[in-house]
mmCIF file of C-alpha atoms in Angstrom:
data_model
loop_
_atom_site.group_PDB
_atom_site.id
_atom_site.type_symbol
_atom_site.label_atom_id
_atom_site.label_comp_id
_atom_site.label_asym_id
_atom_site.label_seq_id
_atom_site.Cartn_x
_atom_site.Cartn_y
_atom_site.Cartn_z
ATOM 1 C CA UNK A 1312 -11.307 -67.371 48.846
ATOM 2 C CA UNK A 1313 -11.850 -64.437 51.294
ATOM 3 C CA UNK A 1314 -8.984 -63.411 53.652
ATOM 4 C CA UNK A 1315 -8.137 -60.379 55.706
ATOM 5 C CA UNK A 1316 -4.216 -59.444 56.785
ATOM 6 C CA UNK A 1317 -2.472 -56.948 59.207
ATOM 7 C CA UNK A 1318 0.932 -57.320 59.680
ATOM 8 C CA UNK A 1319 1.321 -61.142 59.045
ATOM 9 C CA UNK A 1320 2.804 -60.936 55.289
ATOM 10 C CA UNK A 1321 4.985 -64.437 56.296
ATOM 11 C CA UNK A 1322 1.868 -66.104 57.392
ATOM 12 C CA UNK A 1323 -0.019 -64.759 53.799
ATOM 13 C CA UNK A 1324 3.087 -66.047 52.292
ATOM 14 C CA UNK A 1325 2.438 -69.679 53.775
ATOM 15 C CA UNK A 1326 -1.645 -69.123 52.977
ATOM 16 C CA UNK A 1327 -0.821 -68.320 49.194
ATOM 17 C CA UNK A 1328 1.695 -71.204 48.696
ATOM 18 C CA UNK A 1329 -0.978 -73.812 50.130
ATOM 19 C CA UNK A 1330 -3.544 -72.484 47.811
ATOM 20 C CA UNK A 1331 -1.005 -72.592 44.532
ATOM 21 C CA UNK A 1332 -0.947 -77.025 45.682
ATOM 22 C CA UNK A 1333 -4.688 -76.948 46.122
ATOM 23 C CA UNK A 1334 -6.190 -79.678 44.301
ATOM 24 C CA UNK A 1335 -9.109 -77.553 42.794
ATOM 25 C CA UNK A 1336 -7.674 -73.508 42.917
ATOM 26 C CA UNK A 1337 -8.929 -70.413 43.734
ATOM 27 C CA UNK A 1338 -11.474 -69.020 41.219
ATOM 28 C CA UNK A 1339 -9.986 -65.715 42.822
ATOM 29 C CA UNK A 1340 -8.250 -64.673 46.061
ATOM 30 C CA UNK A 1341 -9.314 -61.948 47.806
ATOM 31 C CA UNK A 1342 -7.544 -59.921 50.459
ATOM 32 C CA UNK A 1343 -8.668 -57.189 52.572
ATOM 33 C CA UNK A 1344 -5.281 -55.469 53.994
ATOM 34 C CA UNK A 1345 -6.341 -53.719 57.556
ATOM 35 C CA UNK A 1346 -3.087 -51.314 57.549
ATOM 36 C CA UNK A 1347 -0.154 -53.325 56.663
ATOM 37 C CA UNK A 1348 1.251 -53.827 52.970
ATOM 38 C CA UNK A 1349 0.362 -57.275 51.668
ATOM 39 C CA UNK A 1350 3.816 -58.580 49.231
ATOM 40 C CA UNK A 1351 3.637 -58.155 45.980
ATOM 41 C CA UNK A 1352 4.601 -61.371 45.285
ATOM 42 C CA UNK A 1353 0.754 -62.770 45.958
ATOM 43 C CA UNK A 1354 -0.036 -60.280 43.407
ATOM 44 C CA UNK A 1355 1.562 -62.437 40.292
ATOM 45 C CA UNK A 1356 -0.148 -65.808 41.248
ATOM 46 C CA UNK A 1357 -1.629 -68.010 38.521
ATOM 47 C CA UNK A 1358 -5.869 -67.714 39.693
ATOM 48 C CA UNK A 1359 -6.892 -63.644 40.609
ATOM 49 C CA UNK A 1360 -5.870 -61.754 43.098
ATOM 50 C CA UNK A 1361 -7.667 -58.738 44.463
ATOM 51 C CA UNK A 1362 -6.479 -56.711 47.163
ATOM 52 C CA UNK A 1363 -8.636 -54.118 49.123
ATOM 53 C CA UNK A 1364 -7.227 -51.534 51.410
ATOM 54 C CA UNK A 1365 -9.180 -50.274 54.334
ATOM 55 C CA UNK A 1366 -8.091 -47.362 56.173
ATOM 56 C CA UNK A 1367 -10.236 -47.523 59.439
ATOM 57 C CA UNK A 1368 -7.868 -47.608 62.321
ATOM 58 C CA UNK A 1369 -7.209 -50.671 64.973
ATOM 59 C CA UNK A 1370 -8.414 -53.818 63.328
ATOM 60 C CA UNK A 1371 -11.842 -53.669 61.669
ATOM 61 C CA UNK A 1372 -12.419 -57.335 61.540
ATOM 62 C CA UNK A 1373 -16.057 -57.041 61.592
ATOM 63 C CA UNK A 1374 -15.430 -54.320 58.164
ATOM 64 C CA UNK A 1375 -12.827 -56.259 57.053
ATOM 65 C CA UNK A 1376 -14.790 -59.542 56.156
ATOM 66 C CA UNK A 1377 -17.864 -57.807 55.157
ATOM 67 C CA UNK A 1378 -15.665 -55.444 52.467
ATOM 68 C CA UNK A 1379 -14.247 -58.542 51.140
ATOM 69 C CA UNK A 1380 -17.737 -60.547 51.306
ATOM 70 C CA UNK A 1381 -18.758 -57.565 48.924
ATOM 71 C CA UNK A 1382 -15.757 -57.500 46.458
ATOM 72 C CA UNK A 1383 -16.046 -61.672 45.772
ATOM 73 C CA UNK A 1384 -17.875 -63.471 43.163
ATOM 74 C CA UNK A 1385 -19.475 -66.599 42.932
ATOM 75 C CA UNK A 1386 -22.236 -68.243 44.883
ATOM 76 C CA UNK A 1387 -20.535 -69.778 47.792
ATOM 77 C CA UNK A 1388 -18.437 -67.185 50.447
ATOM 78 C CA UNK A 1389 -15.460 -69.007 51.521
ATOM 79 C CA UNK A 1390 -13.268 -67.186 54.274
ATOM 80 C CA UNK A 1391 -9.743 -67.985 55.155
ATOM 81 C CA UNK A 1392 -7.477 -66.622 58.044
ATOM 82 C CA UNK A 1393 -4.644 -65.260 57.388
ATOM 83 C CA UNK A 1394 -2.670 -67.452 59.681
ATOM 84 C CA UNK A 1395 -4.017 -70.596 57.885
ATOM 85 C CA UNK A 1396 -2.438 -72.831 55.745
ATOM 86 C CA UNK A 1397 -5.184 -74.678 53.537
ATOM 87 C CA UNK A 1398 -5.094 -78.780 53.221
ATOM 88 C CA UNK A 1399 -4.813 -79.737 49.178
ATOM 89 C CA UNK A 1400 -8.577 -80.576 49.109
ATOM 90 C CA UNK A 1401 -10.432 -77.791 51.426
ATOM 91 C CA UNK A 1402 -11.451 -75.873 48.518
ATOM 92 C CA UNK A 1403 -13.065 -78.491 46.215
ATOM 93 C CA UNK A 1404 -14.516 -79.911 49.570
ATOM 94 C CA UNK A 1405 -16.086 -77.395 51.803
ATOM 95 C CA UNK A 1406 -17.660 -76.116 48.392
ATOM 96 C CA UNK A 1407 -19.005 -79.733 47.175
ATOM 97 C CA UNK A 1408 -20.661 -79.386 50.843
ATOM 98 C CA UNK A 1409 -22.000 -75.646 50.618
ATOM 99 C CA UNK A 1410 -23.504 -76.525 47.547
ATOM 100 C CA UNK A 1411 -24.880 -79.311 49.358
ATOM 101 C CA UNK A 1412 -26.372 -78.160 52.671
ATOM 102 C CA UNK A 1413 -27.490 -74.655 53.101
ATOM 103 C CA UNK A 1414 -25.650 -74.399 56.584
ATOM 104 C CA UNK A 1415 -22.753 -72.175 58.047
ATOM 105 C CA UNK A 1416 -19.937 -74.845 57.849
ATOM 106 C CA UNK A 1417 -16.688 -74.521 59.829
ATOM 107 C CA UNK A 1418 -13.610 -76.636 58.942
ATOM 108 C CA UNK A 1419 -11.404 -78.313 61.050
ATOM 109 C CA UNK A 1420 -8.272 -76.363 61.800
ATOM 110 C CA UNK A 1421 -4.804 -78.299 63.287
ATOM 111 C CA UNK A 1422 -2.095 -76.124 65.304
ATOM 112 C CA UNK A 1423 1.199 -76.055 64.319
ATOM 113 C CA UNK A 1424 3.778 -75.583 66.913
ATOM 114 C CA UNK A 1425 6.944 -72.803 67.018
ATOM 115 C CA UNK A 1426 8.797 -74.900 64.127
ATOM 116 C CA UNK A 1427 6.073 -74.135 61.765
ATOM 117 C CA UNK A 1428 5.970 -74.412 58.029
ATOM 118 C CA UNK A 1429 7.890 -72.820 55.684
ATOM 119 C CA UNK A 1430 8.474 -73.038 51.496
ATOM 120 C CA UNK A 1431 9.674 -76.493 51.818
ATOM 121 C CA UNK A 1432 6.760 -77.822 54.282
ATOM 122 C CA UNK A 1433 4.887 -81.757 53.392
ATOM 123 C CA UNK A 1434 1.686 -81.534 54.531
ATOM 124 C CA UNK A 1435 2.196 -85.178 55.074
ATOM 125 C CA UNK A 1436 4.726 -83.841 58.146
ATOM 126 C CA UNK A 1437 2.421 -80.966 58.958
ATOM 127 C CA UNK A 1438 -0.651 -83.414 59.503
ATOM 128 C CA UNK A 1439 1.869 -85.558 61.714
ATOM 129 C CA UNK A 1440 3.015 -82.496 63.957
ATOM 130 C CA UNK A 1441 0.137 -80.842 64.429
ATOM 131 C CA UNK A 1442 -2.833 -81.495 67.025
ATOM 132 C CA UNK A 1443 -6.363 -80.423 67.233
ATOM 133 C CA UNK A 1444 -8.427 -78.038 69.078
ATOM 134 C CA UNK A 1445 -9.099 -79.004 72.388
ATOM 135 C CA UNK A 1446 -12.745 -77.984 72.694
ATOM 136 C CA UNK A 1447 -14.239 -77.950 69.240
ATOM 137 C CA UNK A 1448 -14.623 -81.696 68.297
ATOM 138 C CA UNK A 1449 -14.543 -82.547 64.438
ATOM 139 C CA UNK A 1450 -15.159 -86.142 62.339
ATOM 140 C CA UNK A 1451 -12.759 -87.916 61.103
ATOM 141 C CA UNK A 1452 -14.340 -87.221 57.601
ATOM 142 C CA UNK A 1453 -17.803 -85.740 56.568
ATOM 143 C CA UNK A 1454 -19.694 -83.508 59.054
ATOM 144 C CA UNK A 1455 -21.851 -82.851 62.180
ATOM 145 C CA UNK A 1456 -24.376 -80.680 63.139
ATOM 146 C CA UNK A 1457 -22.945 -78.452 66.012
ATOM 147 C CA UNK A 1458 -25.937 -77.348 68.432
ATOM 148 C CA UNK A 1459 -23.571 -74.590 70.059
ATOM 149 C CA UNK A 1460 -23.552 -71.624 68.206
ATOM 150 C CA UNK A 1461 -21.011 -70.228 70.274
ATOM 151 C CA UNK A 1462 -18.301 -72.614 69.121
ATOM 152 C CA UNK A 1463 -18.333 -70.869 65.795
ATOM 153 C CA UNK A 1464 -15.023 -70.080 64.653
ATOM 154 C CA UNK A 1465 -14.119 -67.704 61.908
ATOM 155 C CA UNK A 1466 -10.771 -69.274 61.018
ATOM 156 C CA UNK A 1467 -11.978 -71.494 57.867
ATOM 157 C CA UNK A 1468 -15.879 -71.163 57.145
ATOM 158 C CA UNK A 1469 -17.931 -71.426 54.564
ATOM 159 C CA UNK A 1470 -21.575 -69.792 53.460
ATOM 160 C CA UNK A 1471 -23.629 -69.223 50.718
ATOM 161 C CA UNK A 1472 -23.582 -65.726 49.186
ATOM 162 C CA UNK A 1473 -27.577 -65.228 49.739
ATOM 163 C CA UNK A 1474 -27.512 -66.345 53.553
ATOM 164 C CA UNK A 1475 -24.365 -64.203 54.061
ATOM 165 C CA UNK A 1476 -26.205 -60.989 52.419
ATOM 166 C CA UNK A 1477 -29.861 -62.252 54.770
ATOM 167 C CA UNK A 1478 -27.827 -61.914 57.934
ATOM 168 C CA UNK A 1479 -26.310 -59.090 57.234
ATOM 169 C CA UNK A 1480 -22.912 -60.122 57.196
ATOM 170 C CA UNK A 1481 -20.970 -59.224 59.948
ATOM 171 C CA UNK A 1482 -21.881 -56.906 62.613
ATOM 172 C CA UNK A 1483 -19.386 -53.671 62.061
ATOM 173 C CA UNK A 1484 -21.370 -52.536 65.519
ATOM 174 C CA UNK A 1485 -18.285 -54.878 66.537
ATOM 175 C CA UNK A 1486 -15.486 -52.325 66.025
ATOM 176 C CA UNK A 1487 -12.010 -54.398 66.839
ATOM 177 C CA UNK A 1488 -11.400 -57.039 68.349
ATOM 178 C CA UNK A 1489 -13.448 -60.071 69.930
ATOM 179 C CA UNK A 1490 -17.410 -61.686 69.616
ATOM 180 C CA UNK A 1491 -18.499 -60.455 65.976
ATOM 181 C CA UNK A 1492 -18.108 -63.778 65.061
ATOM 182 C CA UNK A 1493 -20.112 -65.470 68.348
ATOM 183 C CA UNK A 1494 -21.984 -62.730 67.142
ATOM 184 C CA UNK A 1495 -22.179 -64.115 63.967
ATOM 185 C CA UNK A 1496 -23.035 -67.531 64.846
ATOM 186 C CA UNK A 1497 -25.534 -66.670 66.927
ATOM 187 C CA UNK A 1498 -27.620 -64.902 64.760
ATOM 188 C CA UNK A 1499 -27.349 -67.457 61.976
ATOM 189 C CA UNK A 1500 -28.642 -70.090 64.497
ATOM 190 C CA UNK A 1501 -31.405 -67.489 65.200
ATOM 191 C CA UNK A 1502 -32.290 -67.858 61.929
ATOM 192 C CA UNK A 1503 -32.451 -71.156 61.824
ATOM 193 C CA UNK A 1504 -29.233 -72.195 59.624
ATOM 194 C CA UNK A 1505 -27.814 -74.874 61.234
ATOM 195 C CA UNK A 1506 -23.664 -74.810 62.035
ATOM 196 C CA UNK A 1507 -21.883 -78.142 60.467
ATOM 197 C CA UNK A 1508 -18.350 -78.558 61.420
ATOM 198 C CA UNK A 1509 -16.246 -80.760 58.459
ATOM 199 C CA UNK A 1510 -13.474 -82.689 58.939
ATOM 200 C CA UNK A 1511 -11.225 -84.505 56.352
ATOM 201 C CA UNK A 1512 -10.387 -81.303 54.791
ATOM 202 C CA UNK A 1513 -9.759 -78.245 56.759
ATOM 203 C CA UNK A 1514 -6.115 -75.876 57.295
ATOM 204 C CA UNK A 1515 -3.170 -76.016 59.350
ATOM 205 C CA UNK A 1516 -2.738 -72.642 62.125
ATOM 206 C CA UNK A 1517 0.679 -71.195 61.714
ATOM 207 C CA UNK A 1518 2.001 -70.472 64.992
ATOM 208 C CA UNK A 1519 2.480 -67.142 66.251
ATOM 209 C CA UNK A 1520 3.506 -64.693 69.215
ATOM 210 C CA UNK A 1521 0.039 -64.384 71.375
ATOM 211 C CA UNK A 1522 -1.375 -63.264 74.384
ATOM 212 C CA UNK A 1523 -3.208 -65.235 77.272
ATOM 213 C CA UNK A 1524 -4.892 -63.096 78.157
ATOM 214 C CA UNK A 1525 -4.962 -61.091 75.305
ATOM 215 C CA UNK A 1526 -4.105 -57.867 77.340
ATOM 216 C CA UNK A 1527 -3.418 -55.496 74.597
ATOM 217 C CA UNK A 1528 -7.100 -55.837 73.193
ATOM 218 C CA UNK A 1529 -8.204 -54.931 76.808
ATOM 219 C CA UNK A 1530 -10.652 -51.965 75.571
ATOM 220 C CA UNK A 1531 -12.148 -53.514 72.342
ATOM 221 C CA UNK A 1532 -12.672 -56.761 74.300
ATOM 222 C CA UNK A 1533 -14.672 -54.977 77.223
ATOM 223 C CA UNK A 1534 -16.910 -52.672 74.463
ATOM 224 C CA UNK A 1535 -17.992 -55.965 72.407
ATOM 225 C CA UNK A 1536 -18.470 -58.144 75.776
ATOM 226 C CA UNK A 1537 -20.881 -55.180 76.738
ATOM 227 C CA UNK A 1538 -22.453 -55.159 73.385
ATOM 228 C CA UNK A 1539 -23.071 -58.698 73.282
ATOM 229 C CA UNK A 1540 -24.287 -58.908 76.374
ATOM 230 C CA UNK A 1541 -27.161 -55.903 75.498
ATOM 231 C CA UNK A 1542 -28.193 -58.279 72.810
ATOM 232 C CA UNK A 1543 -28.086 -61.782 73.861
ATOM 233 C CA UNK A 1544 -27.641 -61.531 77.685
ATOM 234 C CA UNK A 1545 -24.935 -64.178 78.092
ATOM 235 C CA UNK A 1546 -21.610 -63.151 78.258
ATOM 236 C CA UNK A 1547 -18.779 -64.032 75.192
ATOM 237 C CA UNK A 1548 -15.277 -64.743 76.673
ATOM 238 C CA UNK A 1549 -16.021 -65.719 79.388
ATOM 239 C CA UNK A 1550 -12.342 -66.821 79.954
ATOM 240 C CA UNK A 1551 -11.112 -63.802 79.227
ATOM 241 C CA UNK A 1552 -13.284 -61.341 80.964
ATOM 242 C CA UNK A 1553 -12.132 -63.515 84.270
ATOM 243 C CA UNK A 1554 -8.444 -63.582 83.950
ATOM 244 C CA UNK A 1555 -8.842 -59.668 83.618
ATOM 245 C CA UNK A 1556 -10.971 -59.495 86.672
ATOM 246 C CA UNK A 1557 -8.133 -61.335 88.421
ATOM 247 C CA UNK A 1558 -5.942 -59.099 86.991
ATOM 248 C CA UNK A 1559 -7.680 -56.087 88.559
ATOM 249 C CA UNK A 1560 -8.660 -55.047 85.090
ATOM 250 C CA UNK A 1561 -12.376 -54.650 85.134
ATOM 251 C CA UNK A 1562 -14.976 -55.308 87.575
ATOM 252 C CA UNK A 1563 -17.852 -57.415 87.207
ATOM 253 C CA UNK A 1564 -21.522 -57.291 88.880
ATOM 254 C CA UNK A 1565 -24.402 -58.583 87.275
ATOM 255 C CA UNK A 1566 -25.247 -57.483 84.339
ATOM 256 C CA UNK A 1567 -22.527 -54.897 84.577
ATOM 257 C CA UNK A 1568 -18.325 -55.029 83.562
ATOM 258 C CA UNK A 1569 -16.108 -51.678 84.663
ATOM 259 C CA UNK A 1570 -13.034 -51.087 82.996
ATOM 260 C CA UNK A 1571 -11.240 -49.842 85.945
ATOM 261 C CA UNK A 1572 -7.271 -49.364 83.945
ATOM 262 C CA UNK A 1573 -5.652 -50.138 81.447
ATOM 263 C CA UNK A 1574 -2.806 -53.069 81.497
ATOM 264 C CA UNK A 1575 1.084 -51.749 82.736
ATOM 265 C CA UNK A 1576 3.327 -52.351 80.402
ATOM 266 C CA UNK A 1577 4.886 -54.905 82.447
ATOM 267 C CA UNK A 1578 1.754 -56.699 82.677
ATOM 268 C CA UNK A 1579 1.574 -57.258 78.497
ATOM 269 C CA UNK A 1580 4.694 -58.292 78.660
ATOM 270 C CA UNK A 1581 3.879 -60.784 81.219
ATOM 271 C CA UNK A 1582 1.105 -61.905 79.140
ATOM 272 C CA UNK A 1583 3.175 -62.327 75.909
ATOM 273 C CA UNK A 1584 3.148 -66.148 74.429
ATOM 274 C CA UNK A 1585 6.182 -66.967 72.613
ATOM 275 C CA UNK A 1586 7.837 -69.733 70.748
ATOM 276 C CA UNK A 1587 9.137 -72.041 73.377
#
C-alpha cells in the first residue's frame, strides 16, 4: 500500500485505522511525507510501516508517488490517497484482479460529507451516507473497461510493478499540482494497457476544506495545462482553466494560455469550500 501525505495527519489517521479492519492487511504501508510530520502513532501498527521524507518544496506529487513506487515490494503497486478510507476487502480484491488482468485498474471511491468518519465509524453507515462520483461510472461488482483515459483517477489504483517501471512511472516533468495523472493515463493507454474501473470494493473520500476553483494552485495548474498540451494537444482541466478565464486569471487563444495575475486574497477566500 503506497500513499503520499502533506498536512492531512487526521485523514492518515482514518486511512491507517481502515487498513488495521482490512480483511487481508497490508504486506507493508508505505508513506511518502511531502513536508508535514506523519504521527507516530502509524509507526507502531501490526504489518510495516515505512515512511519517506522528501524535501522538494510545494507538493511533488508526481516525485512523491514515484519515490514511494521505488521504496515498495512485491509485484503488484497499489496506491492509496491520503484522504481515503479503504473498504474491508479493497486490498485482497483489487490484487486478486491485478494478478488477473494486466490493466491500470481504478477503484470506486464514495464521498463522505462534512460529518465524516472518525475512530468509531461502521462502514455499514459510511456506505449508507456516502454517494458516488458524478461522472466516473463504476459496476455494482466486478469491472469495466473504461475507453477514456482521461477519467483516470489517482485516488485508489492499482498496477503491476513491471508496467509501472515500462511507463516510467510518473512524469516528475509535472512539478505540483494538476494532470500527471491524465498524464499518466494517457500514456498507459498509449501503450496499449487498457484502464478497468472495479466496483464492489473500493474507499470512502474523507471530506475536506477545498477550492472550486482551486485558486491557490493557480501557477502549477497553468505550467502542467501548458505541458500537457505540448504533448498531447488537448487541454486537461478544462473546467478549471475556464472558471480562471472568467475570473480574469489567464487568457486563452488557441493553442496558447497567459497567466495574466495571480488570485487577490479575497478572491481565495471566495473560492474556499467548507463544511456546510
Amino acid at each position: 500500500m503506497l500513499t503520499i501525505v502533506k498536512d492531512r495527519s487526521g485523514h492518515l489517521a482514518q486511512l491507517v485505522e481502515g487498513l488495521g479492519r482490512s480483511q487481508v492487511p497490508p504486506r507493508e504501508l508505505i508513506i511518502v511525507d511531502m513536508g508535514s510530520r506523519v504521527p507516530v502513532v502509524v509507526e507502531s501498527m501490526h504489518f510495516p510501516v515505512h515512511i519517506l521524507r522528501l524535501t522538494q518544496a510545494g507538493l511533488p506529487l508526481a516525485a512523491a508517488r514515484n519515490a514511494a513506487a521505488r521504496s515498495a515490494s512485491g509485484d503488484t503497486l497499489l496506491f492509496l490517497d491520503v484522504d481515503c478510507i479503504p473498504m474491508h476487502r479493497l486490498i485482497d480484491t483489487i490484487a486478486a484482479l491485478a494478478l488477473d488482468k494486466d490493466a491500470l485498474i481504478c477503484a470506486e471511491v464514495l464521498y463522505l460529507g462534512p460529518d465524516d468518519a472518525r475512530k468509531d465509524w461502521d462502514e455499514g453507515d459510511l456506505m449508507a451516507r456516502a454517494t458516488g462520483h458524478p461522472v466516473r461510472q463504476f459496476p455494482a461488482r466486478g469491472f469495466r473497461v473504461e475507453e477514456n483515459a482521461g477519467l483516470f483517477w489517482s485516488l485508489v489504483f492499482a498496477i503491476r510493478r513491471s508496467r509501472f517501471s515500462a511507463l516510467g512511472g510518473f512524469d516528475e516533468a509535472f512539478t505540483g499540482y494538476g494532470a500527471e495523472d491524465t498524464d499518466f493515463g494517457f500514456r498507459a493507454k498509449q501503450a496499449g494497457l487498457p484502464l478497468l474501473f472495479m466496483g464492489g470494493a473500493g474507499a470512502f473520500h474523507q471530506h475536506h476544506d477545498s477550492f472550486d476553483p482551486p485558486v491557490q494552485q493557480l501557477a502549477d495548474i497553468v505550467r502542467n495545462a501548458r505541458l500537457f498540451y505540448q504533448r498531447w494537444k488537448v487541454w486537461p482541466m478544462e473546467g478549471w482553466l475556464a472558471a480562471f478565464k472568467e475570473m480574469g486569471l489567464i487568457a486563452r487563444a488557441g493553442d496558447r494560455i497567459t497567466l495574466l495575475r495571480q488570485p487577490t486574497i479575497d478572491e481565495v477566500a471566495q473560492a474556499r469550500v467548507r463544511p456546510d
